[in-house]
mmCIF file of C-alpha atoms and ligand atoms in Angstrom:
data_model
loop_
_atom_site.group_PDB
_atom_site.id
_atom_site.type_symbol
_atom_site.label_atom_id
_atom_site.label_comp_id
_atom_site.label_asym_id
_atom_site.label_seq_id
_atom_site.Cartn_x
_atom_site.Cartn_y
_atom_site.Cartn_z
ATOM 1 C CA UNK Y 688 -265.653 -101.948 0.650
ATOM 2 C CA UNK Y 689 -263.429 -99.201 1.567
ATOM 3 C CA UNK Y 690 -264.437 -97.357 -1.911
ATOM 4 C CA UNK Y 691 -267.767 -97.551 -0.918
ATOM 5 C CA UNK Y 692 -267.187 -95.932 3.017
ATOM 6 C CA UNK Y 693 -265.611 -93.304 1.145
ATOM 7 C CA UNK Y 694 -268.458 -92.399 -1.159
ATOM 8 C CA UNK Y 695 -270.826 -92.653 1.591
ATOM 9 C CA UNK Y 696 -268.801 -90.488 3.574
ATOM 10 C CA UNK Y 697 -268.376 -87.959 0.464
ATOM 11 C CA UNK Y 698 -272.176 -88.084 -0.135
ATOM 12 C CA UNK Y 699 -272.880 -87.753 3.611
ATOM 13 C CA UNK Y 700 -274.824 -90.834 4.146
ATOM 14 C CA UNK Y 701 -274.637 -91.858 7.647
ATOM 15 C CA UNK Y 702 -276.429 -94.865 7.599
ATOM 16 C CA UNK Y 703 -274.500 -96.328 4.719
ATOM 17 C CA UNK Y 704 -271.220 -95.056 6.161
ATOM 18 C CA UNK Y 705 -272.207 -97.228 9.234
ATOM 19 C CA UNK Y 706 -273.301 -99.873 7.618
ATOM 20 C CA UNK Y 707 -269.903 -100.111 5.077
ATOM 21 C CA UNK Y 708 -267.444 -99.267 8.350
ATOM 22 C CA UNK Y 709 -269.068 -102.764 9.934
ATOM 23 C CA UNK Y 710 -268.223 -104.894 6.814
ATOM 24 C CA UNK Y 711 -264.768 -102.737 6.247
ATOM 25 C CA UNK Y 712 -261.618 -103.800 7.624
ATOM 26 C CA UNK Y 713 -259.278 -100.907 6.511
ATOM 27 C CA UNK Y 714 -259.953 -97.029 6.896
ATOM 28 C CA UNK Y 715 -261.266 -95.019 3.711
ATOM 29 C CA UNK Y 716 -258.625 -94.195 1.194
ATOM 30 C CA UNK Y 717 -259.404 -90.374 1.218
ATOM 31 C CA UNK Y 718 -257.231 -88.607 4.079
ATOM 32 C CA UNK Y 719 -260.010 -86.756 5.786
ATOM 33 C CA UNK Y 720 -258.356 -83.400 7.443
ATOM 34 C CA UNK Y 721 -260.257 -81.353 10.014
ATOM 35 C CA UNK Y 722 -260.265 -78.227 8.346
ATOM 36 C CA UNK Y 723 -262.176 -79.487 5.509
ATOM 37 C CA UNK Y 724 -265.193 -80.018 8.179
ATOM 38 C CA UNK Y 725 -264.407 -77.685 10.785
ATOM 39 C CA UNK Y 726 -263.172 -74.449 11.000
ATOM 40 C CA UNK Y 727 -262.109 -72.911 14.353
ATOM 41 C CA UNK Y 728 -262.645 -68.865 13.986
ATOM 42 C CA UNK Y 729 -261.418 -66.137 16.911
ATOM 43 C CA UNK Y 730 -263.138 -63.023 16.895
ATOM 44 C CA UNK Y 731 -262.392 -60.569 20.174
ATOM 45 C CA UNK Y 732 -261.495 -63.296 22.352
ATOM 46 C CA UNK Y 733 -264.319 -65.479 21.531
ATOM 47 C CA UNK Y 734 -263.905 -69.110 19.660
ATOM 48 C CA UNK Y 735 -266.314 -70.420 17.560
ATOM 49 C CA UNK Y 736 -266.586 -73.459 15.697
ATOM 50 C CA UNK Y 737 -267.848 -73.470 12.337
ATOM 51 C CA UNK Y 738 -269.324 -76.613 11.239
ATOM 52 C CA UNK Y 739 -268.725 -76.576 7.080
ATOM 53 C CA UNK Y 740 -269.769 -80.108 5.929
ATOM 54 C CA UNK Y 741 -272.524 -81.294 8.161
ATOM 55 C CA UNK Y 742 -273.720 -84.269 6.269
ATOM 56 C CA UNK Y 743 -270.163 -85.448 5.813
ATOM 57 C CA UNK Y 744 -269.116 -85.059 9.164
ATOM 58 C CA UNK Y 745 -272.022 -87.081 10.357
ATOM 59 C CA UNK Y 746 -271.289 -89.744 7.826
ATOM 60 C CA UNK Y 747 -267.437 -89.629 9.010
ATOM 61 C CA UNK Y 748 -268.702 -89.816 12.482
ATOM 62 C CA UNK Y 749 -271.070 -92.860 12.080
ATOM 63 C CA UNK Y 750 -268.201 -94.460 9.889
ATOM 64 C CA UNK Y 751 -265.912 -94.558 13.085
ATOM 65 C CA UNK Y 752 -263.300 -92.516 11.333
ATOM 66 C CA UNK Y 753 -260.463 -91.852 13.767
ATOM 67 C CA UNK Y 754 -261.364 -88.808 14.729
ATOM 68 C CA UNK Y 755 -258.862 -88.048 17.435
ATOM 69 C CA UNK Y 756 -256.618 -87.854 14.464
ATOM 70 C CA UNK Y 757 -258.629 -85.096 12.852
ATOM 71 C CA UNK Y 758 -257.911 -81.994 15.007
ATOM 72 C CA UNK Y 759 -257.934 -78.195 14.282
ATOM 73 C CA UNK Y 760 -255.642 -75.864 16.049
ATOM 74 C CA UNK Y 761 -257.160 -73.255 17.802
ATOM 75 C CA UNK Y 762 -254.765 -70.861 18.963
ATOM 76 C CA UNK Y 763 -253.644 -72.311 22.515
ATOM 77 C CA UNK Y 764 -255.523 -76.031 22.062
ATOM 78 C CA UNK Y 765 -256.067 -78.771 19.628
ATOM 79 C CA UNK Y 766 -259.910 -79.668 19.417
ATOM 80 C CA UNK Y 767 -261.259 -82.968 18.114
ATOM 81 C CA UNK Y 768 -264.077 -82.732 15.531
ATOM 82 C CA UNK Y 769 -266.590 -84.117 18.070
ATOM 83 C CA UNK Y 770 -265.668 -81.965 20.628
ATOM 84 C CA UNK Y 771 -266.257 -78.836 17.975
ATOM 85 C CA UNK Y 772 -269.500 -79.799 17.378
ATOM 86 C CA UNK Y 773 -270.316 -79.839 21.080
ATOM 87 C CA UNK Y 774 -268.957 -76.269 21.605
ATOM 88 C CA UNK Y 775 -270.124 -75.010 18.462
ATOM 89 C CA UNK Y 776 -273.326 -72.996 18.699
ATOM 90 C CA UNK Y 777 -275.276 -75.454 16.469
ATOM 91 C CA UNK Y 778 -277.699 -77.146 19.037
ATOM 92 C CA UNK Y 779 -279.337 -79.139 15.902
ATOM 93 C CA UNK Y 780 -276.116 -80.738 14.728
ATOM 94 C CA UNK Y 781 -275.578 -81.773 18.206
ATOM 95 C CA UNK Y 782 -278.948 -83.254 18.432
ATOM 96 C CA UNK Y 783 -278.329 -85.235 15.255
ATOM 97 C CA UNK Y 784 -274.915 -86.384 16.740
ATOM 98 C CA UNK Y 785 -276.831 -87.878 19.757
ATOM 99 C CA UNK Y 786 -279.336 -89.461 17.524
ATOM 100 C CA UNK Y 787 -276.358 -91.439 15.937
ATOM 101 C CA UNK Y 788 -275.593 -92.861 19.634
ATOM 102 C CA UNK Y 789 -271.946 -92.817 19.329
ATOM 103 C CA UNK Y 790 -269.305 -93.727 21.879
ATOM 104 C CA UNK Y 791 -267.791 -90.110 21.749
ATOM 105 C CA UNK Y 792 -266.088 -89.805 24.942
ATOM 106 C CA UNK Y 793 -263.965 -89.894 27.235
ATOM 107 C CA UNK Y 794 -263.158 -86.446 26.189
ATOM 108 C CA UNK Y 795 -259.687 -85.021 26.433
ATOM 109 C CA UNK Y 796 -258.885 -82.646 29.553
ATOM 110 C CA UNK Y 797 -256.949 -79.500 27.859
ATOM 111 C CA UNK Y 798 -253.417 -78.353 29.111
ATOM 112 C CA UNK Y 799 -253.733 -75.418 31.777
ATOM 113 C CA UNK Y 800 -252.905 -73.016 29.402
ATOM 114 C CA UNK Y 801 -255.948 -73.009 26.964
ATOM 115 C CA UNK Y 802 -258.568 -70.820 25.911
ATOM 116 C CA UNK Y 803 -261.447 -73.502 25.629
ATOM 117 C CA UNK Y 804 -263.920 -71.488 27.779
ATOM 118 C CA UNK Y 805 -264.347 -68.775 25.090
ATOM 119 C CA UNK Y 806 -266.078 -71.013 23.060
ATOM 120 C CA UNK Y 807 -269.104 -70.290 25.583
ATOM 121 C CA UNK Y 808 -268.253 -66.590 25.678
ATOM 122 C CA UNK Y 809 -270.815 -64.512 23.766
ATOM 123 C CA UNK Y 810 -271.330 -60.546 23.056
ATOM 124 C CA UNK Y 811 -274.889 -59.043 22.487
ATOM 125 C CA UNK Y 812 -275.300 -55.517 22.814
ATOM 126 C CA UNK Y 813 -271.899 -54.561 24.218
ATOM 127 C CA UNK Y 814 -272.674 -57.139 27.178
ATOM 128 C CA UNK Y 815 -270.071 -59.903 27.417
ATOM 129 C CA UNK Y 816 -271.782 -62.920 28.633
ATOM 130 C CA UNK Y 817 -271.234 -66.922 29.000
ATOM 131 C CA UNK Y 818 -273.834 -68.981 26.852
ATOM 132 C CA UNK Y 819 -275.922 -70.893 29.709
ATOM 133 C CA UNK Y 820 -277.661 -72.714 26.568
ATOM 134 C CA UNK Y 821 -274.015 -74.039 25.096
ATOM 135 C CA UNK Y 822 -272.526 -74.604 28.778
ATOM 136 C CA UNK Y 823 -275.444 -76.582 29.569
ATOM 137 C CA UNK Y 824 -275.061 -78.841 26.481
ATOM 138 C CA UNK Y 825 -271.049 -79.382 26.853
ATOM 139 C CA UNK Y 826 -271.652 -80.246 30.601
ATOM 140 C CA UNK Y 827 -274.658 -82.925 29.449
ATOM 141 C CA UNK Y 828 -272.258 -83.884 26.779
ATOM 142 C CA UNK Y 829 -269.619 -84.806 29.640
ATOM 143 C CA UNK Y 830 -267.108 -82.743 28.307
ATOM 144 C CA UNK Y 831 -264.004 -82.047 30.622
ATOM 145 C CA UNK Y 832 -264.629 -78.304 31.455
ATOM 146 C CA UNK Y 833 -263.006 -77.971 34.834
ATOM 147 C CA UNK Y 834 -259.572 -76.767 32.938
ATOM 148 C CA UNK Y 835 -261.344 -74.630 30.357
ATOM 149 C CA UNK Y 836 -259.874 -71.148 30.464
ATOM 150 C CA UNK Y 837 -260.330 -67.663 28.946
ATOM 151 C CA UNK Y 838 -258.273 -64.863 28.398
ATOM 152 C CA UNK Y 839 -259.283 -62.283 30.826
ATOM 153 C CA UNK Y 840 -256.633 -59.813 31.235
ATOM 154 C CA UNK Y 841 -253.125 -59.112 29.331
ATOM 155 C CA UNK Y 842 -250.007 -58.990 31.078
ATOM 156 C CA UNK Y 843 -246.822 -56.635 30.541
ATOM 157 C CA UNK Y 844 -243.698 -56.984 31.820
ATOM 158 C CA UNK Y 845 -242.674 -53.653 33.244
ATOM 159 C CA UNK Y 846 -239.131 -54.438 32.773
ATOM 160 C CA UNK Y 847 -238.909 -55.278 29.128
ATOM 161 C CA UNK Y 848 -242.361 -54.412 28.042
ATOM 162 C CA UNK Y 849 -243.381 -57.716 26.236
ATOM 163 C CA UNK Y 850 -246.358 -59.303 26.954
ATOM 164 C CA UNK Y 851 -245.589 -62.990 27.103
ATOM 165 C CA UNK Y 852 -249.204 -64.482 28.229
ATOM 166 C CA UNK Y 853 -252.535 -63.759 29.189
ATOM 167 C CA UNK Y 854 -254.078 -63.771 32.444
ATOM 168 C CA UNK Y 855 -256.399 -66.830 32.003
ATOM 169 C CA UNK Y 856 -260.141 -67.433 34.186
ATOM 170 C CA UNK Y 857 -261.813 -70.533 34.481
ATOM 171 C CA UNK Y 858 -265.180 -70.832 33.747
ATOM 172 C CA UNK Y 859 -266.234 -70.563 37.157
ATOM 173 C CA UNK Y 860 -264.333 -67.369 37.598
ATOM 174 C CA UNK Y 861 -265.881 -65.939 34.268
ATOM 175 C CA UNK Y 862 -269.397 -66.717 35.660
ATOM 176 C CA UNK Y 863 -268.642 -65.016 38.936
ATOM 177 C CA UNK Y 864 -267.122 -62.107 37.304
ATOM 178 C CA UNK Y 865 -270.364 -61.433 35.104
ATOM 179 C CA UNK Y 866 -272.696 -61.973 37.858
ATOM 180 C CA UNK Y 867 -274.162 -65.266 36.044
ATOM 181 C CA UNK Y 868 -275.723 -66.911 38.693
ATOM 182 C CA UNK Y 869 -277.313 -69.697 36.255
ATOM 183 C CA UNK Y 870 -273.864 -70.425 35.024
ATOM 184 C CA UNK Y 871 -272.138 -70.522 38.384
ATOM 185 C CA UNK Y 872 -274.912 -73.293 39.274
ATOM 186 C CA UNK Y 873 -273.681 -75.180 36.333
ATOM 187 C CA UNK Y 874 -269.984 -74.728 37.284
ATOM 188 C CA UNK Y 875 -270.458 -75.906 40.799
ATOM 189 C CA UNK Y 876 -270.604 -79.213 40.767
ATOM 190 C CA UNK Y 877 -267.947 -79.486 38.423
ATOM 191 C CA UNK Y 878 -265.598 -78.711 40.978
ATOM 192 C CA UNK Y 879 -263.484 -76.591 39.080
ATOM 193 C CA UNK Y 880 -260.255 -76.010 39.983
ATOM 194 C CA UNK Y 881 -260.185 -72.406 41.571
ATOM 195 C CA UNK Y 882 -257.365 -69.804 40.183
ATOM 196 C CA UNK Y 883 -255.758 -67.227 41.836
ATOM 197 C CA UNK Y 884 -258.556 -64.754 41.090
ATOM 198 C CA UNK Y 885 -261.606 -66.720 42.064
ATOM 199 C CA UNK Y 886 -261.559 -65.044 45.596
ATOM 200 C CA UNK Y 887 -261.057 -61.766 44.331
ATOM 201 C CA UNK Y 888 -263.868 -62.100 41.683
ATOM 202 C CA UNK Y 889 -266.329 -63.539 44.503
ATOM 203 C CA UNK Y 890 -265.799 -61.239 47.058
ATOM 204 C CA UNK Y 891 -263.581 -58.088 46.505
ATOM 205 C CA UNK Y 892 -263.669 -55.234 44.707
ATOM 206 C CA UNK Y 893 -262.149 -55.885 41.076
ATOM 207 C CA UNK Y 894 -259.556 -53.255 39.869
ATOM 208 C CA UNK Y 895 -259.260 -53.069 36.085
ATOM 209 C CA UNK Y 896 -255.531 -52.854 36.396
ATOM 210 C CA UNK Y 897 -253.561 -54.308 38.969
ATOM 211 C CA UNK Y 898 -249.930 -55.271 39.582
ATOM 212 C CA UNK Y 899 -248.196 -58.394 40.325
ATOM 213 C CA UNK Y 900 -244.984 -60.254 40.483
ATOM 214 C CA UNK Y 901 -243.958 -62.913 37.964
ATOM 215 C CA UNK Y 902 -241.053 -64.453 36.262
ATOM 216 C CA UNK Y 903 -240.548 -62.673 32.814
ATOM 217 C CA UNK Y 904 -239.268 -65.227 30.102
ATOM 218 C CA UNK Y 905 -237.986 -62.518 27.852
ATOM 219 C CA UNK Y 906 -236.068 -60.084 30.331
ATOM 220 C CA UNK Y 907 -233.318 -63.179 30.594
ATOM 221 C CA UNK Y 908 -233.570 -62.142 34.293
ATOM 222 C CA UNK Y 909 -233.686 -64.767 36.862
ATOM 223 C CA UNK Y 910 -235.842 -63.327 39.475
ATOM 224 C CA UNK Y 911 -239.243 -61.898 39.677
ATOM 225 C CA UNK Y 912 -240.279 -58.948 38.071
ATOM 226 C CA UNK Y 913 -243.336 -56.754 38.445
ATOM 227 C CA UNK Y 914 -246.054 -57.114 35.739
ATOM 228 C CA UNK Y 915 -249.097 -54.892 34.843
ATOM 229 C CA UNK Y 916 -252.511 -56.660 34.064
ATOM 230 C CA UNK Y 917 -254.941 -55.176 32.742
ATOM 231 C CA UNK Y 918 -258.544 -56.676 32.172
ATOM 232 C CA UNK Y 919 -259.350 -56.583 28.513
ATOM 233 C CA UNK Y 920 -261.534 -53.800 27.152
ATOM 234 C CA UNK Y 921 -264.370 -55.857 25.992
ATOM 235 C CA UNK Y 922 -264.801 -57.389 29.528
ATOM 236 C CA UNK Y 923 -264.060 -54.506 31.563
ATOM 237 C CA UNK Y 924 -267.344 -53.084 30.827
ATOM 238 C CA UNK Y 925 -269.425 -56.088 31.484
ATOM 239 C CA UNK Y 926 -267.999 -56.948 35.167
ATOM 240 C CA UNK Y 927 -271.217 -57.369 37.641
ATOM 241 C CA UNK Y 928 -271.346 -55.423 40.948
ATOM 242 C CA UNK Y 929 -270.136 -57.011 43.947
ATOM 243 C CA UNK Y 930 -273.509 -58.179 45.426
ATOM 244 C CA UNK Y 931 -274.271 -59.717 42.078
ATOM 245 C CA UNK Y 932 -270.874 -61.251 42.034
ATOM 246 C CA UNK Y 933 -271.596 -62.605 45.500
ATOM 247 C CA UNK Y 934 -274.717 -63.882 44.506
ATOM 248 C CA UNK Y 935 -272.995 -66.135 41.536
ATOM 249 C CA UNK Y 936 -270.011 -67.320 43.869
ATOM 250 C CA UNK Y 937 -272.908 -68.214 46.451
ATOM 251 C CA UNK Y 938 -274.693 -70.158 43.950
ATOM 252 C CA UNK Y 939 -271.558 -72.244 42.576
ATOM 253 C CA UNK Y 940 -270.580 -72.801 46.327
ATOM 254 C CA UNK Y 941 -274.328 -74.119 47.509
ATOM 255 C CA UNK Y 942 -274.412 -76.488 44.318
ATOM 256 C CA UNK Y 943 -270.541 -77.556 44.817
ATOM 257 C CA UNK Y 944 -271.063 -78.417 48.502
ATOM 258 C CA UNK Y 945 -274.497 -80.198 47.502
ATOM 259 C CA UNK Y 946 -272.274 -82.223 44.939
ATOM 260 C CA UNK Y 947 -269.349 -83.071 47.068
ATOM 261 C CA UNK Y 948 -272.009 -84.515 49.649
ATOM 262 C CA UNK Y 949 -273.372 -86.488 46.935
ATOM 263 C CA UNK Y 950 -270.137 -88.102 45.968
ATOM 264 C CA UNK Y 951 -269.356 -88.821 49.693
ATOM 265 C CA UNK Y 952 -272.867 -90.551 49.820
ATOM 266 C CA UNK Y 953 -272.320 -92.846 46.651
ATOM 267 C CA UNK Y 954 -268.963 -93.655 48.008
ATOM 268 C CA UNK Y 955 -269.823 -94.519 51.447
ATOM 269 C CA UNK Y 956 -272.734 -96.186 50.386
ATOM 270 C CA UNK Y 957 -274.214 -99.149 52.041
ATOM 271 C CA UNK Y 958 -271.307 -99.675 54.369
ATOM 272 C CA UNK Y 959 -271.869 -96.144 56.161
ATOM 273 C CA UNK Y 960 -275.796 -96.629 56.423
ATOM 274 C CA UNK Y 961 -274.755 -100.242 58.014
ATOM 275 C CA UNK Y 962 -272.565 -98.510 60.457
ATOM 276 C CA UNK Y 963 -274.666 -96.124 61.426
ATOM 277 C CA UNK Y 964 -277.740 -98.285 62.304
ATOM 278 C CA UNK Y 965 -275.323 -100.316 64.136
ATOM 279 C CA UNK Y 966 -274.342 -97.173 66.309
ATOM 280 C CA UNK Y 967 -278.127 -96.441 66.869
ATOM 281 C CA UNK Y 968 -278.718 -99.963 67.894
ATOM 282 C CA UNK Y 969 -281.206 -100.679 65.220
ATOM 283 C CA UNK Y 970 -283.296 -97.381 65.996
ATOM 284 C CA UNK Y 971 -283.630 -95.128 62.763
ATOM 285 C CA UNK Y 972 -281.094 -92.581 62.448
ATOM 286 C CA UNK Y 973 -282.436 -89.253 61.740
ATOM 287 C CA UNK Y 974 -281.429 -87.959 58.370
ATOM 288 C CA UNK Y 975 -280.121 -84.542 59.864
ATOM 289 C CA UNK Y 976 -277.356 -86.724 61.295
ATOM 290 C CA UNK Y 977 -276.818 -88.561 58.059
ATOM 291 C CA UNK Y 978 -276.552 -85.343 56.670
ATOM 292 C CA UNK Y 979 -273.762 -84.395 59.057
ATOM 293 C CA UNK Y 980 -271.956 -87.232 58.981
ATOM 294 C CA UNK Y 981 -271.738 -87.296 55.191
ATOM 295 C CA UNK Y 982 -270.973 -83.447 55.283
ATOM 296 C CA UNK Y 983 -267.794 -84.245 57.224
ATOM 297 C CA UNK Y 984 -266.998 -86.945 54.972
ATOM 298 C CA UNK Y 985 -266.877 -85.325 51.690
ATOM 299 C CA UNK Y 986 -263.978 -83.864 50.208
ATOM 300 C CA UNK Y 987 -264.413 -80.090 50.540
ATOM 301 C CA UNK Y 988 -264.910 -78.607 46.787
ATOM 302 C CA UNK Y 989 -262.105 -76.732 45.296
ATOM 303 C CA UNK Y 990 -264.216 -73.317 45.569
ATOM 304 C CA UNK Y 991 -264.415 -73.656 49.208
ATOM 305 C CA UNK Y 992 -260.615 -74.178 49.595
ATOM 306 C CA UNK Y 993 -260.277 -70.933 47.388
ATOM 307 C CA UNK Y 994 -262.188 -68.781 49.675
ATOM 308 C CA UNK Y 995 -259.755 -69.241 52.274
ATOM 309 C CA UNK Y 996 -262.169 -69.089 55.440
ATOM 310 C CA UNK Y 997 -264.351 -66.481 54.145
ATOM 311 C CA UNK Y 998 -267.054 -68.875 52.647
ATOM 312 C CA UNK Y 999 -269.625 -67.414 55.618
ATOM 313 C CA UNK Y 1000 -269.687 -64.428 53.693
ATOM 314 C CA UNK Y 1001 -271.557 -66.071 51.011
ATOM 315 C CA UNK Y 1002 -273.620 -68.765 52.506
ATOM 316 C CA UNK Y 1003 -274.109 -67.354 56.158
ATOM 317 C CA UNK Y 1004 -274.831 -69.841 58.868
ATOM 318 C CA UNK Y 1005 -275.178 -72.639 56.479
ATOM 319 C CA UNK Y 1006 -271.691 -74.165 56.719
ATOM 320 C CA UNK Y 1007 -271.292 -76.877 59.833
ATOM 321 C CA UNK Y 1008 -267.849 -78.086 59.201
ATOM 322 C CA UNK Y 1009 -265.441 -75.352 58.287
HETATM 323 ZN ZN1 ZN U 777 -239.589 -58.881 30.782
HETATM 324 ZN ZN1 ZN U 778 -231.166 -68.283 35.241
#
């Protein structure tokens, strides 16, 4: 039966592969490698997943191949095949995968230093943007996007001249930087961990070059040295105006606050409403009061903390408990 499962995968017959897998106690004899099915390419600080053998990949997924072992190393991270499909530009393939009704998650969170957000970056007519469509698909698929980062700026040690790492932006930072309110609206409820640049991207003039004190791993010097940080040329021309960036940040903050109140409501649940009814001695509690209590009970979103008390500049007069 193992041979038959091999054949089913090779000819790309998902139905047969699934059927074989149900009767098969051993894994296929052929060792499948991720690179045979998916290739991760990099171009101008954008990552692309190119799916090579779609039918074979679908049959392998349907046959329950141990996909977590089939990783493609893409620069700073490993990507599972299933994740590559979600992050690829191939909407039709993702549609077919959904048709197989497989359990693909839980999705792995990536280490802090990764370039995974670059799967959503696209460039057309000299303008760099996030692809709303791909971001939307990844969010619906439940991908762990809050740790996804993109290379936004180069860092150069002023002492030894080496560039040991990139300056990374979160998906939310990128959406704000490019003034993409629609993408910021998707990012808000994900409670993306704010980076040190979220505040600057949201509320301040964005310089293209600035200096920062860091520890350089190449100098062999224990103290802090000065780094020159420079926004990549490709991105520099796509940075939105301050009002556009503020509008995008406001949209993210509004949806982040709504989501945290919703989370508070679902965890407080019935007990809270019972308590409020008893305080109100059986009278109905006004919705506004319920909302106010929930807003106090909610955990503040990461974005709100990042704004360090300046959230009123984005949502004037709408914040009650800050
Ligand atoms: Zn150095
Ligand atoms: Zn030392």
